[in-house]
Amino acid sequence: MQILVCLKPVPEPGTVKVDPQTHTLRREGSRLILNPPDRFALEAAVRLKESTNGRLVAVSMGPPNAKEILIEALACGADEAFLLSDRAFAGADTLATSYVLSLAAQKLGPFALIVCGKVSVDGETAQVGPELAAWLGWPSVIWVKKVSLREDKLFLTRVTDEGEEDILARPPLVITIENESYDPRPPSIKRLLWARGTEIPSLTAADLGAKEEYLGLEGSPTQVLDVFTPRHEGEREVITGEAHEVVDTLVSHLKERGLI
Amino acid sequence: MEHRGVFIFAEWTGERIHPVTYELLNEGRRLADLLEEPLGVIFLGPPEAEGEATDLGSYGADVVFLGLHEALASFRDDLYTELIIQILKEERPEIMLFSATSRGQALAPRVAGKMKLGLTAHCIAFEIRPEDKALVQIRPSFGENVMAKIISRTKPQMATVRPGVFSPASRQPGKKAELKSVAFPPALESALEVLSKRPRQRPETELVSAQVVVAGGRGLGNKELFDKLFELAELLEGAVGATRPVCHLGWISEDHMIGVSGHTVSPRLYLGFGISGALHHIVGLRNPGFIVAVNIDPEAPLMQKAHLAVVGDVREIIPLLIQRLKELKGSVTREER
């Protein structure tokens, strides 16, 4: 089976600071890591590739230093990796992002299955997977905790608000993988050495034949008008001092309020 | 042709209308009244759902688009998407809202992708911009501690709504909606076949209804200290919550996550240890009674938000607090004797 896995580079948690004046993100100095939920997607894709003797391609959209996460993907079992990188992609919302991924899926395929993580830890929208399916005109199933090939169809177990459902799906298909549903393997040393020496081609907007109207900030239908810090209301008390003192004060506060 | 109306998607769980639908109805009604436009509801489900779906009129809907068919008994992403798009193209509403549930999060981006529309996820508030009646969609920003106001340049303006944020609409007996049957295409096709359904085995986490929540963040430093929160929670008869980074560090499972894509809690007492207080976590606190933050950094956002900000080292404070609470319990037990 021919499989594509989409991996997002995200700033390492805690390294992003918000500029207090402009309210914009200061990303300088923040290291890019593989979006943690995407590890489960990668593992699901690698296992399916192995069990079907297939081929697994990994893609990421991001700046040049995002190649590090693709090396990791190769070391964990992907056969090939491509970086989608172009200044024209900058500022993309989920629609513009999924457009670029859909072009890559068409150029690098044909694929029977595209696997994405459930959600990214920076944006937390969980929209790119189903939007990618929509651009391709494919069906999609989100929050999949198990996927296997059953004859020419995919057997899926998806998580819902009420429980779980088993689904038989006709490929091609996009799925997002439920967090913690697979146990991601660490990169193998042998594969890591191979990955470090493997070329990871960069594809630009021109390479993908992208239409400018759908790209980047300009091609994004959502716009951030403003950001604001929510107001803090009500009384506030600060306790400082030696640990045993503050614990005593804390306990008496909780007692006074009938909370303990 | 101009766009008109506020539409919401009413969700069928397979047995009943999802309670979050009534929250959307309430907020949808408010927005429709502000715009002086009708409130429309799209309902897709099996024929036996007709009674409940028709009754959505008594919860404030002006029009209910009823798509009742055996083929819609199970939620199938592709089929549902096509029917919703058909209705949106015919009716051209200003606004289309979904709830951020397992179905809403599957559908809304499919609809947005196919119609090339903007979509804002997990909104917690809406405003109507006076000058042009645009829908201002409010959600935690990508940054650590700001809310973003987002607008869409496309129509219908689409958003998913975080469950539990808006109060549900109340029933007004006698109020009725106009009913419109969805015209089905000749064949209702899908690439998906739902073979079986199993209800959740584990009960919904006790966190959601807990009166006391003891939560931990990365500031705890290691899993060993995080695990002590369970002892603390037991002494306080509460439940343990966590931030997203902690779940990804593997200290605890995502069942305990509070925040944007985790649980919403509304305890009488919330204690946050080593939690900086990123908005992505904070939005999971709904009307908390009393917030205590314990952090070495007095400037941490949660320390600013807390009713009681305890400046100190969690490594010292947690064991001492456990000890004090044990002593208290002991003395209470002795007094009772």
Coordinates of C-alpha atoms in Angstrom, one line a residue:
Chain A
M1 CA 0.0 0.0 0.0
Q2 CA 1.2 3.5 -0.9
I3 CA 0.9 5.7 2.2
L4 CA 1.6 9.4 2.8
V5 CA 2.1 10.7 6.3
C6 CA 1.8 14.5 7.0
L7 CA 4.0 15.7 9.9
K8 CA 3.9 19.2 11.4
P9 CA 7.0 21.0 12.8
V10 CA 6.0 22.9 15.9
P11 CA 8.0 25.1 18.3
E12 CA 9.2 23.3 21.3
P13 CA 6.7 23.9 24.1
G14 CA 7.7 26.8 26.4
T15 CA 10.1 28.4 23.8
V16 CA 7.5 30.6 22.2
K17 CA 7.2 34.0 23.7
V18 CA 4.5 36.6 23.0
D19 CA 5.8 40.1 22.4
P20 CA 4.1 42.2 25.1
Q21 CA 3.9 45.2 22.8
T22 CA 2.8 43.8 19.5
H23 CA 1.2 40.6 20.7
T24 CA 2.9 38.7 17.9
L25 CA 4.7 35.4 18.4
R26 CA 8.4 35.6 18.8
R27 CA 9.6 32.4 17.2
E28 CA 13.3 33.2 17.1
G29 CA 15.3 30.9 19.2
S30 CA 12.5 28.3 19.3
R31 CA 13.6 24.9 18.2
L32 CA 11.2 23.0 15.9
I33 CA 10.1 19.5 17.0
L34 CA 7.8 17.0 15.6
N35 CA 4.3 17.7 16.7
P36 CA 3.9 15.1 19.5
P37 CA 0.5 13.7 18.3
D38 CA 2.0 13.1 14.8
R39 CA 4.3 10.4 16.4
F40 CA 1.2 8.2 16.7
A41 CA 0.3 8.9 13.1
L42 CA 3.8 8.1 12.0
E43 CA 3.8 4.8 13.9
A44 CA 0.4 3.8 12.5
A45 CA 1.6 4.5 9.0
V46 CA 4.9 2.6 9.4
R47 CA 3.1 -0.5 10.8
L48 CA 0.6 -0.5 7.9
K49 CA 3.4 0.0 5.4
E50 CA 5.3 -3.0 7.0
S51 CA 2.3 -5.3 7.0
T52 CA 1.4 -4.5 3.4
N53 CA 4.9 -4.4 2.0
G54 CA 4.1 -0.9 0.9
R55 CA 5.9 2.5 0.6
L56 CA 5.7 5.3 3.0
V57 CA 6.4 8.9 2.1
A58 CA 6.6 11.7 4.7
V59 CA 5.9 15.3 4.1
S60 CA 6.2 18.5 6.2
M61 CA 5.4 22.1 5.3
G62 CA 7.7 24.5 7.0
P63 CA 11.0 26.4 7.0
P64 CA 14.2 24.7 6.0
N65 CA 15.1 23.7 9.5
A66 CA 12.0 21.5 9.6
K67 CA 14.1 18.9 7.7
E68 CA 15.2 17.6 11.1
I69 CA 11.8 16.2 11.8
L70 CA 11.8 14.5 8.4
I71 CA 15.1 12.9 9.2
E72 CA 13.4 11.5 12.4
A73 CA 10.5 10.2 10.2
L74 CA 13.0 8.4 8.0
A75 CA 14.8 7.0 11.0
C76 CA 11.4 5.7 12.3
G77 CA 10.5 3.9 9.1
A78 CA 9.5 6.3 6.3
D79 CA 11.1 5.5 2.9
E80 CA 11.2 8.9 1.5
A81 CA 10.7 12.4 2.8
F82 CA 9.9 15.8 1.2
L83 CA 9.8 19.3 2.6
L84 CA 7.3 21.7 1.3
S85 CA 9.0 25.0 1.7
D86 CA 8.4 28.4 0.2
R87 CA 8.1 32.0 1.5
A88 CA 4.7 32.1 -0.3
F89 CA 3.4 29.5 2.2
A90 CA 4.0 31.7 5.2
G91 CA 1.0 32.8 7.3
A92 CA -1.2 30.0 5.9
D93 CA -4.3 29.1 7.8
T94 CA -5.6 25.5 7.8
L95 CA -7.3 25.9 4.4
A96 CA -4.1 27.3 2.7
T97 CA -2.0 24.6 4.5
S98 CA -4.2 21.7 3.4
Y99 CA -4.1 23.1 -0.1
V100 CA -0.4 22.7 -0.3
L101 CA -0.5 19.3 1.3
S102 CA -3.1 18.2 -1.3
L103 CA -0.8 19.3 -4.2
A104 CA 2.0 17.3 -2.6
A105 CA -0.2 14.2 -2.3
Q106 CA -1.1 14.5 -6.0
K107 CA 2.5 15.0 -7.1
L108 CA 4.2 12.4 -5.0
G109 CA 1.4 9.7 -5.2
P110 CA -0.8 8.0 -6.1
F111 CA -1.5 7.1 -2.5
A112 CA -4.2 4.9 -1.1
L113 CA -4.0 6.4 2.3
I114 CA -3.0 9.6 3.9
V115 CA -2.3 9.6 7.7
C116 CA -2.3 12.8 9.8
G117 CA -2.0 13.4 13.6
K118 CA -5.1 14.2 15.5
V119 CA -4.3 17.8 16.3
S120 CA -1.3 20.1 16.5
V121 CA -0.1 21.3 19.8
D122 CA 0.4 24.9 18.7
G123 CA -2.7 25.7 16.6
E124 CA -5.0 23.0 18.2
T125 CA -7.5 23.3 15.4
A126 CA -7.5 19.6 14.2
Q127 CA -8.8 20.8 10.8
V128 CA -6.0 20.1 8.4
G129 CA -6.7 16.3 7.9
P130 CA -10.3 16.6 6.9
E131 CA -9.6 19.8 4.9
L132 CA -6.9 17.9 3.0
A133 CA -9.4 15.2 2.2
A134 CA -11.9 17.8 1.0
W135 CA -9.3 19.3 -1.4
L136 CA -8.6 15.9 -2.8
G137 CA -12.3 14.9 -2.9
W138 CA -11.6 11.9 -0.7
P139 CA -13.5 10.6 2.3
S140 CA -12.0 11.1 5.7
V141 CA -12.3 9.5 9.2
I142 CA -10.9 11.3 12.3
W143 CA -9.7 9.9 15.6
V144 CA -8.8 6.5 14.3
K145 CA -7.3 4.2 16.9
K146 CA -6.7 1.1 14.8
V147 CA -6.2 0.7 11.0
S148 CA -5.5 -2.4 9.0
L149 CA -6.0 -3.6 5.4
R150 CA -8.9 -6.0 4.9
E151 CA -8.8 -7.2 1.3
D152 CA -9.0 -4.1 -0.8
K153 CA -10.5 -2.0 2.0
L154 CA -9.4 -0.4 5.2
F155 CA -10.7 -1.6 8.5
L156 CA -10.8 1.2 11.0
T157 CA -11.8 1.7 14.6
R158 CA -12.6 5.3 15.4
V159 CA -13.2 7.0 18.7
T160 CA -16.4 9.0 19.0
D161 CA -17.9 11.0 21.9
E162 CA -20.1 8.0 22.7
G163 CA -17.5 5.2 22.4
E164 CA -16.1 3.5 19.4
E165 CA -17.1 2.4 15.9
D166 CA -15.7 -0.1 13.4
I167 CA -15.7 1.1 9.9
L168 CA -14.9 -0.4 6.5
A169 CA -13.6 2.3 4.2
R170 CA -12.9 2.3 0.5
P171 CA -9.6 3.9 -0.3
P172 CA -8.3 6.5 -1.2
L173 CA -8.9 7.9 2.3
V174 CA -7.5 10.4 4.8
I175 CA -7.4 9.4 8.4
T176 CA -6.3 11.2 11.6
I177 CA -4.9 9.0 14.4
E178 CA -6.1 9.2 17.9
N179 CA -3.5 10.1 20.4
E180 CA -1.8 7.3 22.4
S181 CA -3.4 4.7 20.3
Y182 CA -0.1 3.4 19.0
D183 CA 3.2 3.0 20.8
P184 CA 5.8 5.0 18.7
R185 CA 9.1 3.3 18.2
P186 CA 12.3 5.2 18.8
P187 CA 14.4 5.9 15.7
S188 CA 16.8 3.0 15.0
I189 CA 20.5 4.0 15.0
K190 CA 21.1 2.2 11.7
R191 CA 18.2 4.0 10.1
L192 CA 19.2 7.3 11.6
L193 CA 22.7 7.0 10.0
W194 CA 21.0 6.2 6.7
A195 CA 18.5 9.1 7.1
R196 CA 21.3 11.6 7.8
G197 CA 22.8 10.8 4.5
T198 CA 19.5 10.7 2.6
E199 CA 18.5 13.6 0.5
I200 CA 15.3 15.3 1.5
P201 CA 14.1 17.3 -1.5
S202 CA 12.5 20.7 -1.0
L203 CA 9.4 21.5 -3.1
T204 CA 8.4 25.0 -3.7
A205 CA 5.0 26.5 -4.8
A206 CA 6.3 26.4 -8.4
D207 CA 7.4 22.7 -8.1
L208 CA 3.9 21.9 -6.9
G209 CA 2.1 24.0 -9.5
A210 CA 0.3 25.9 -6.8
K211 CA -2.2 28.7 -7.6
E212 CA -1.1 31.9 -5.8
E213 CA -4.7 32.8 -4.8
Y214 CA -4.8 29.8 -2.4
L215 CA -1.4 30.4 -0.8
G216 CA -0.1 31.8 2.5
L217 CA -1.6 34.7 4.3
E218 CA -3.3 36.1 1.2
G219 CA -4.9 32.8 0.4
S220 CA -6.2 32.3 3.9
P221 CA -9.9 33.1 4.4
T222 CA -9.5 33.6 8.2
Q223 CA -7.8 36.7 9.5
V224 CA -6.7 37.5 13.0
L225 CA -8.2 40.9 13.8
D226 CA -6.8 41.3 17.1
V227 CA -5.4 39.5 20.1
F228 CA -6.1 40.4 23.7
T229 CA -5.3 39.3 27.2
P230 CA -8.4 38.3 29.1
R231 CA -9.1 40.5 32.1
H232 CA -8.5 39.0 35.5
E233 CA -11.4 39.7 37.8
G234 CA -11.8 39.6 41.6
E235 CA -9.6 39.7 44.6
R236 CA -6.2 38.1 44.6
E237 CA -3.8 37.3 47.3
V238 CA -0.2 36.4 47.1
I239 CA 1.5 34.2 49.7
T240 CA 5.2 34.1 50.1
G241 CA 7.6 32.7 52.7
E242 CA 9.1 29.5 53.9
A243 CA 7.4 26.4 52.6
H244 CA 5.8 25.3 55.9
E245 CA 4.5 28.8 56.5
V246 CA 2.9 29.1 53.1
V247 CA 1.3 25.6 53.4
D248 CA -0.2 26.7 56.8
T249 CA -1.6 29.8 55.3
L250 CA -2.9 27.9 52.3
V251 CA -4.6 25.3 54.5
S252 CA -6.2 28.0 56.7
H253 CA -7.6 29.8 53.6
L254 CA -9.1 26.6 52.4
K255 CA -10.6 25.9 55.8
E256 CA -12.1 29.4 56.1
R257 CA -13.8 28.9 52.8
G258 CA -15.1 25.5 53.8
L259 CA -13.2 23.9 50.9
I260 CA -11.6 21.3 53.2
Chain B
M1 CA -27.7 37.0 -3.9
E2 CA -27.1 38.0 -0.4
H3 CA -26.4 35.7 2.5
R4 CA -29.0 35.5 5.2
G5 CA -29.6 33.6 8.4
V6 CA -27.6 31.9 11.2
F7 CA -27.5 28.2 10.8
I8 CA -26.4 25.5 13.3
F9 CA -25.9 21.8 12.8
A10 CA -28.0 19.6 15.1
E11 CA -26.2 16.4 16.1
W12 CA -27.8 13.0 16.3
T13 CA -25.8 10.6 18.6
G14 CA -27.5 7.5 17.3
E15 CA -30.0 7.6 20.1
R16 CA -30.8 11.2 20.8
I17 CA -30.0 14.8 19.9
H18 CA -26.6 15.6 21.4
P19 CA -27.0 18.0 24.4
V20 CA -24.5 20.4 22.9
T21 CA -27.0 21.1 20.1
Y22 CA -29.1 23.1 22.7
E23 CA -26.1 25.2 23.6
L24 CA -25.6 26.1 19.9
L25 CA -29.3 26.9 19.6
N26 CA -29.0 29.4 22.5
E27 CA -26.0 31.2 21.1
G28 CA -27.3 30.9 17.5
R29 CA -30.6 32.5 18.7
R30 CA -28.7 35.4 20.2
L31 CA -26.6 36.0 17.1
A32 CA -29.7 35.7 14.8
D33 CA -31.5 38.3 17.0
L34 CA -28.6 40.7 16.8
L35 CA -28.5 40.4 13.0
E36 CA -32.4 40.4 12.8
E37 CA -32.2 37.2 10.7
P38 CA -33.7 33.8 11.1
L39 CA -32.1 30.9 13.0
G40 CA -32.0 27.7 10.9
V41 CA -31.1 24.2 12.1
I42 CA -29.8 21.4 9.9
F43 CA -30.7 18.0 11.1
L44 CA -29.6 14.7 9.5
G45 CA -30.6 11.4 11.0
P46 CA -32.8 8.3 10.7
P47 CA -36.6 8.6 10.4
E48 CA -37.2 7.7 14.0
A49 CA -35.5 10.9 15.0
E50 CA -38.3 13.0 13.5
G51 CA -40.1 13.8 16.8
E52 CA -37.0 15.1 18.6
A53 CA -35.8 17.0 15.5
T54 CA -39.2 18.6 14.9
D55 CA -39.2 19.8 18.5
L56 CA -36.1 21.9 17.9
G57 CA -38.5 24.7 17.1
S58 CA -39.5 24.9 20.7
Y59 CA -35.9 25.6 21.5
G60 CA -35.7 28.7 19.4
A61 CA -35.2 27.5 15.8
D62 CA -37.2 29.4 13.1
V63 CA -36.6 26.8 10.4
V64 CA -35.5 23.2 10.7
F65 CA -34.1 21.5 7.6
L66 CA -35.0 17.8 8.1
G67 CA -33.0 15.2 6.4
L68 CA -34.5 11.9 7.6
H69 CA -33.3 8.7 5.9
E70 CA -32.3 5.2 7.0
A71 CA -28.9 5.8 5.3
L72 CA -28.3 8.6 7.8
A73 CA -28.7 6.4 10.9
S74 CA -24.9 6.2 11.3
F75 CA -22.7 9.2 10.9
R76 CA -20.8 8.9 7.7
D77 CA -18.4 11.9 7.1
D78 CA -18.6 12.0 3.4
L79 CA -22.3 11.6 3.0
Y80 CA -23.2 14.1 5.7
T81 CA -20.8 16.6 4.2
E82 CA -22.4 16.5 0.8
L83 CA -25.9 17.0 2.2
I84 CA -24.8 20.0 4.3
I85 CA -23.1 21.6 1.3
Q86 CA -26.2 21.1 -0.7
I87 CA -28.3 23.0 1.9
L88 CA -25.7 25.7 2.4
K89 CA -25.5 26.4 -1.4
E90 CA -29.3 26.6 -1.6
E91 CA -29.9 28.6 1.5
R92 CA -26.8 30.8 1.6
P93 CA -26.7 31.6 5.4
E94 CA -24.4 34.3 6.8
I95 CA -23.1 32.0 9.6
M96 CA -22.8 28.2 10.0
L97 CA -21.9 26.8 13.4
F98 CA -21.0 23.3 14.4
S99 CA -20.1 22.0 17.8
A100 CA -16.5 20.8 18.4
T101 CA -17.6 17.2 19.0
S102 CA -16.4 14.1 17.3
R103 CA -18.9 14.7 14.5
G104 CA -18.7 18.4 14.4
Q105 CA -14.9 18.3 14.1
A106 CA -15.1 15.7 11.3
L107 CA -17.7 17.6 9.3
A108 CA -16.9 21.3 9.6
P109 CA -13.4 21.1 8.0
R110 CA -14.7 18.9 5.2
V111 CA -17.4 21.4 4.4
A112 CA -14.9 24.3 4.7
G113 CA -12.4 22.5 2.5
K114 CA -14.9 21.7 -0.2
M115 CA -16.5 25.2 -0.3
K116 CA -13.1 26.9 0.3
L117 CA -14.4 28.7 3.4
G118 CA -12.6 30.0 6.5
L119 CA -13.2 28.0 9.6
T120 CA -12.3 28.8 13.2
A121 CA -12.0 25.9 15.7
H122 CA -13.1 25.7 19.3
C123 CA -14.6 29.1 19.6
I124 CA -15.5 30.2 23.1
A125 CA -17.3 33.5 22.3
F126 CA -18.8 35.5 19.4
E127 CA -19.4 39.1 18.7
I128 CA -21.1 40.9 15.8
R129 CA -18.9 43.7 14.5
P130 CA -21.2 46.8 14.4
E131 CA -19.9 48.4 11.2
D132 CA -20.3 45.4 8.8
K133 CA -22.1 42.8 10.9
A134 CA -19.2 40.4 10.6
L135 CA -19.0 37.5 13.0
V136 CA -16.0 38.0 15.3
Q137 CA -14.9 34.5 16.4
I138 CA -13.0 34.3 19.7
R139 CA -10.6 31.5 20.6
P140 CA -7.3 31.1 22.4
S141 CA -4.5 32.2 20.1
F142 CA -1.5 30.2 18.9
G143 CA 0.5 32.1 21.4
E144 CA 0.7 31.2 25.0
N145 CA -1.6 33.7 26.7
V146 CA -3.8 35.7 24.4
M147 CA -7.2 35.3 23.0
A148 CA -7.6 36.0 19.2
K149 CA -10.5 37.7 17.5
I150 CA -10.8 36.1 14.1
I151 CA -13.0 37.0 11.1
S152 CA -13.6 35.1 7.9
R153 CA -13.5 36.7 4.5
T154 CA -15.8 34.1 3.1
K155 CA -19.5 33.2 3.7
P156 CA -21.0 31.4 5.3
Q157 CA -18.7 32.4 8.2
M158 CA -18.0 29.1 9.8
A159 CA -16.9 28.1 13.3
T160 CA -16.9 25.1 15.6
V161 CA -18.0 25.9 19.2
R162 CA -16.4 24.5 22.3
P163 CA -19.0 22.3 24.1
G164 CA -19.9 23.5 27.6
V165 CA -19.2 27.2 27.0
F166 CA -22.7 28.4 26.3
S167 CA -25.7 27.5 28.4
P168 CA -28.4 25.4 26.7
A169 CA -31.6 27.0 25.3
S170 CA -34.7 26.3 27.4
R171 CA -37.8 24.8 25.9
Q172 CA -40.6 27.2 25.1
P173 CA -43.7 24.9 24.6
G174 CA -45.9 26.0 21.8
K175 CA -43.1 27.7 19.8
K176 CA -42.8 25.9 16.4
A177 CA -40.3 26.0 13.6
E178 CA -41.1 25.9 9.9
L179 CA -40.1 22.4 8.7
K180 CA -38.3 21.9 5.3
S181 CA -37.5 18.4 4.0
V182 CA -34.1 18.0 2.6
A183 CA -34.3 16.9 -1.1
F184 CA -32.1 13.9 -1.4
P185 CA -30.0 13.1 -4.4
P186 CA -31.0 9.9 -6.3
A187 CA -28.4 7.8 -4.4
L188 CA -27.0 8.4 -0.9
E189 CA -23.5 7.1 -1.4
S190 CA -20.6 6.8 0.9
A191 CA -17.1 5.2 0.9
L192 CA -17.7 4.3 4.5
E193 CA -19.6 1.4 6.0
V194 CA -20.2 1.5 9.8
L195 CA -20.0 -2.1 10.9
S196 CA -20.6 -1.8 14.6
K197 CA -20.7 0.6 17.5
R198 CA -19.5 0.1 21.1
P199 CA -20.4 2.5 23.9
R200 CA -17.6 3.8 25.9
Q201 CA -16.3 1.2 28.3
R202 CA -14.7 3.4 30.8
P203 CA -17.1 5.9 32.3
E204 CA -16.6 9.5 31.5
T205 CA -13.7 10.7 33.6
E206 CA -14.7 11.8 37.1
L207 CA -12.7 15.0 36.4
V208 CA -15.6 16.7 34.6
S209 CA -17.9 16.5 37.6
A210 CA -15.2 16.8 40.3
Q211 CA -15.7 19.4 43.0
V212 CA -12.0 19.6 43.6
V213 CA -9.4 19.4 40.8
V214 CA -5.7 19.0 41.6
A215 CA -3.8 19.8 38.4
G216 CA -0.1 19.7 37.5
G217 CA 2.0 21.2 34.8
R218 CA 5.6 20.8 33.5
G219 CA 6.8 22.9 36.5
L220 CA 6.6 19.7 38.6
G221 CA 9.7 18.6 36.9
N222 CA 9.2 14.8 36.9
K223 CA 6.6 12.1 36.9
E224 CA 7.3 11.1 40.5
L225 CA 6.2 14.5 41.8
F226 CA 3.2 14.5 39.5
D227 CA 2.1 11.1 40.9
K228 CA 2.0 12.7 44.3
L229 CA -1.0 14.7 43.1
F230 CA -3.1 11.5 43.2
E231 CA -2.4 11.3 46.9
L232 CA -3.3 15.0 47.3
A233 CA -6.5 14.5 45.2
E234 CA -7.5 11.6 47.4
L235 CA -7.1 13.6 50.6
L236 CA -9.2 16.4 49.1
E237 CA -11.7 14.0 47.5
G238 CA -10.9 15.4 44.1
A239 CA -9.7 14.4 40.7
V240 CA -6.3 14.9 39.0
G241 CA -6.0 17.1 36.0
A242 CA -3.1 17.9 33.7
T243 CA -1.8 20.3 31.1
R244 CA -1.2 19.2 27.5
P245 CA 2.7 19.2 27.7
V246 CA 2.5 16.9 30.8
C247 CA 0.4 14.4 28.8
H248 CA 2.9 14.4 26.0
L249 CA 5.7 13.9 28.4
G250 CA 4.0 10.6 29.3
W251 CA 3.4 11.5 33.0
I252 CA -0.3 10.9 32.6
S253 CA -2.9 9.9 30.0
E254 CA -4.9 12.4 28.0
D255 CA -8.0 11.4 29.9
H256 CA -6.8 13.9 32.5
M257 CA -6.1 16.7 30.1
I258 CA -7.8 20.0 30.8
G259 CA -8.0 22.6 28.0
V260 CA -8.8 23.3 24.4
S261 CA -8.9 19.8 23.2
G262 CA -9.2 18.2 26.7
H263 CA -11.9 18.4 29.3
T264 CA -13.7 21.4 30.7
V265 CA -14.0 21.4 34.5
S266 CA -16.0 23.5 36.9
P267 CA -14.8 22.6 40.4
R268 CA -15.4 24.5 43.6
L269 CA -11.7 24.4 44.2
Y270 CA -8.9 24.2 41.6
L271 CA -5.3 23.8 42.7
G272 CA -2.7 24.2 40.0
F273 CA 0.9 23.1 40.7
G274 CA 3.7 24.1 38.5
I275 CA 1.3 25.3 35.8
S276 CA 2.3 28.4 33.9
G277 CA -1.3 28.9 32.8
A278 CA -1.3 28.9 29.1
L279 CA -4.7 29.9 27.8
H280 CA -5.0 26.6 26.1
H281 CA -5.2 25.1 29.6
I282 CA -7.1 28.0 31.2
V283 CA -10.1 27.8 28.8
G284 CA -10.8 24.4 30.3
L285 CA -11.7 26.0 33.6
R286 CA -15.3 27.0 33.5
N287 CA -16.6 29.1 36.4
P288 CA -14.1 27.6 38.9
G289 CA -15.0 28.6 42.4
F290 CA -11.6 29.2 44.0
I291 CA -8.3 29.0 42.1
V292 CA -5.1 28.3 43.9
A293 CA -1.8 28.4 42.0
V294 CA 1.5 27.2 43.3
N295 CA 4.5 28.3 41.3
I296 CA 8.1 29.5 41.9
D297 CA 7.4 32.2 39.3
P298 CA 5.1 34.9 40.7
E299 CA 4.7 36.3 37.2
A300 CA 3.2 33.1 35.7
P301 CA -0.2 33.8 34.1
L302 CA -2.0 31.3 36.3
M303 CA -0.5 33.1 39.4
Q304 CA -2.1 36.3 38.0
K305 CA -5.4 34.7 37.6
A306 CA -5.5 32.8 40.9
H307 CA -7.5 33.9 43.9
L308 CA -4.6 32.6 45.9
A309 CA -1.1 32.7 44.4
V310 CA 1.4 30.7 46.4
V311 CA 5.0 31.6 45.6
G312 CA 7.2 28.6 46.3
D313 CA 8.9 25.4 45.3
V314 CA 6.4 22.7 44.4
R315 CA 8.9 20.1 45.5
E316 CA 8.7 21.3 49.0
I317 CA 5.1 22.4 49.1
I318 CA 3.4 19.3 47.8
P319 CA 4.8 16.9 50.4
L320 CA 4.2 19.4 53.2
L321 CA 0.6 19.9 52.1
I322 CA 0.0 16.2 51.9
Q323 CA 1.4 15.9 55.4
R324 CA -0.8 18.7 56.8
L325 CA -3.9 17.4 55.2
K326 CA -3.2 13.9 56.7
E327 CA -2.8 15.5 60.1
L328 CA -6.1 17.3 59.7
K329 CA -7.9 14.2 58.6
G330 CA -6.4 12.3 61.5
S331 CA -7.5 14.9 64.1
V332 CA -11.0 15.1 62.6
T333 CA -11.2 11.3 62.8
R334 CA -10.1 11.5 66.5
E335 CA -12.6 14.2 67.3
E336 CA -15.4 12.2 65.7
R337 CA -14.6 9.3 67.9

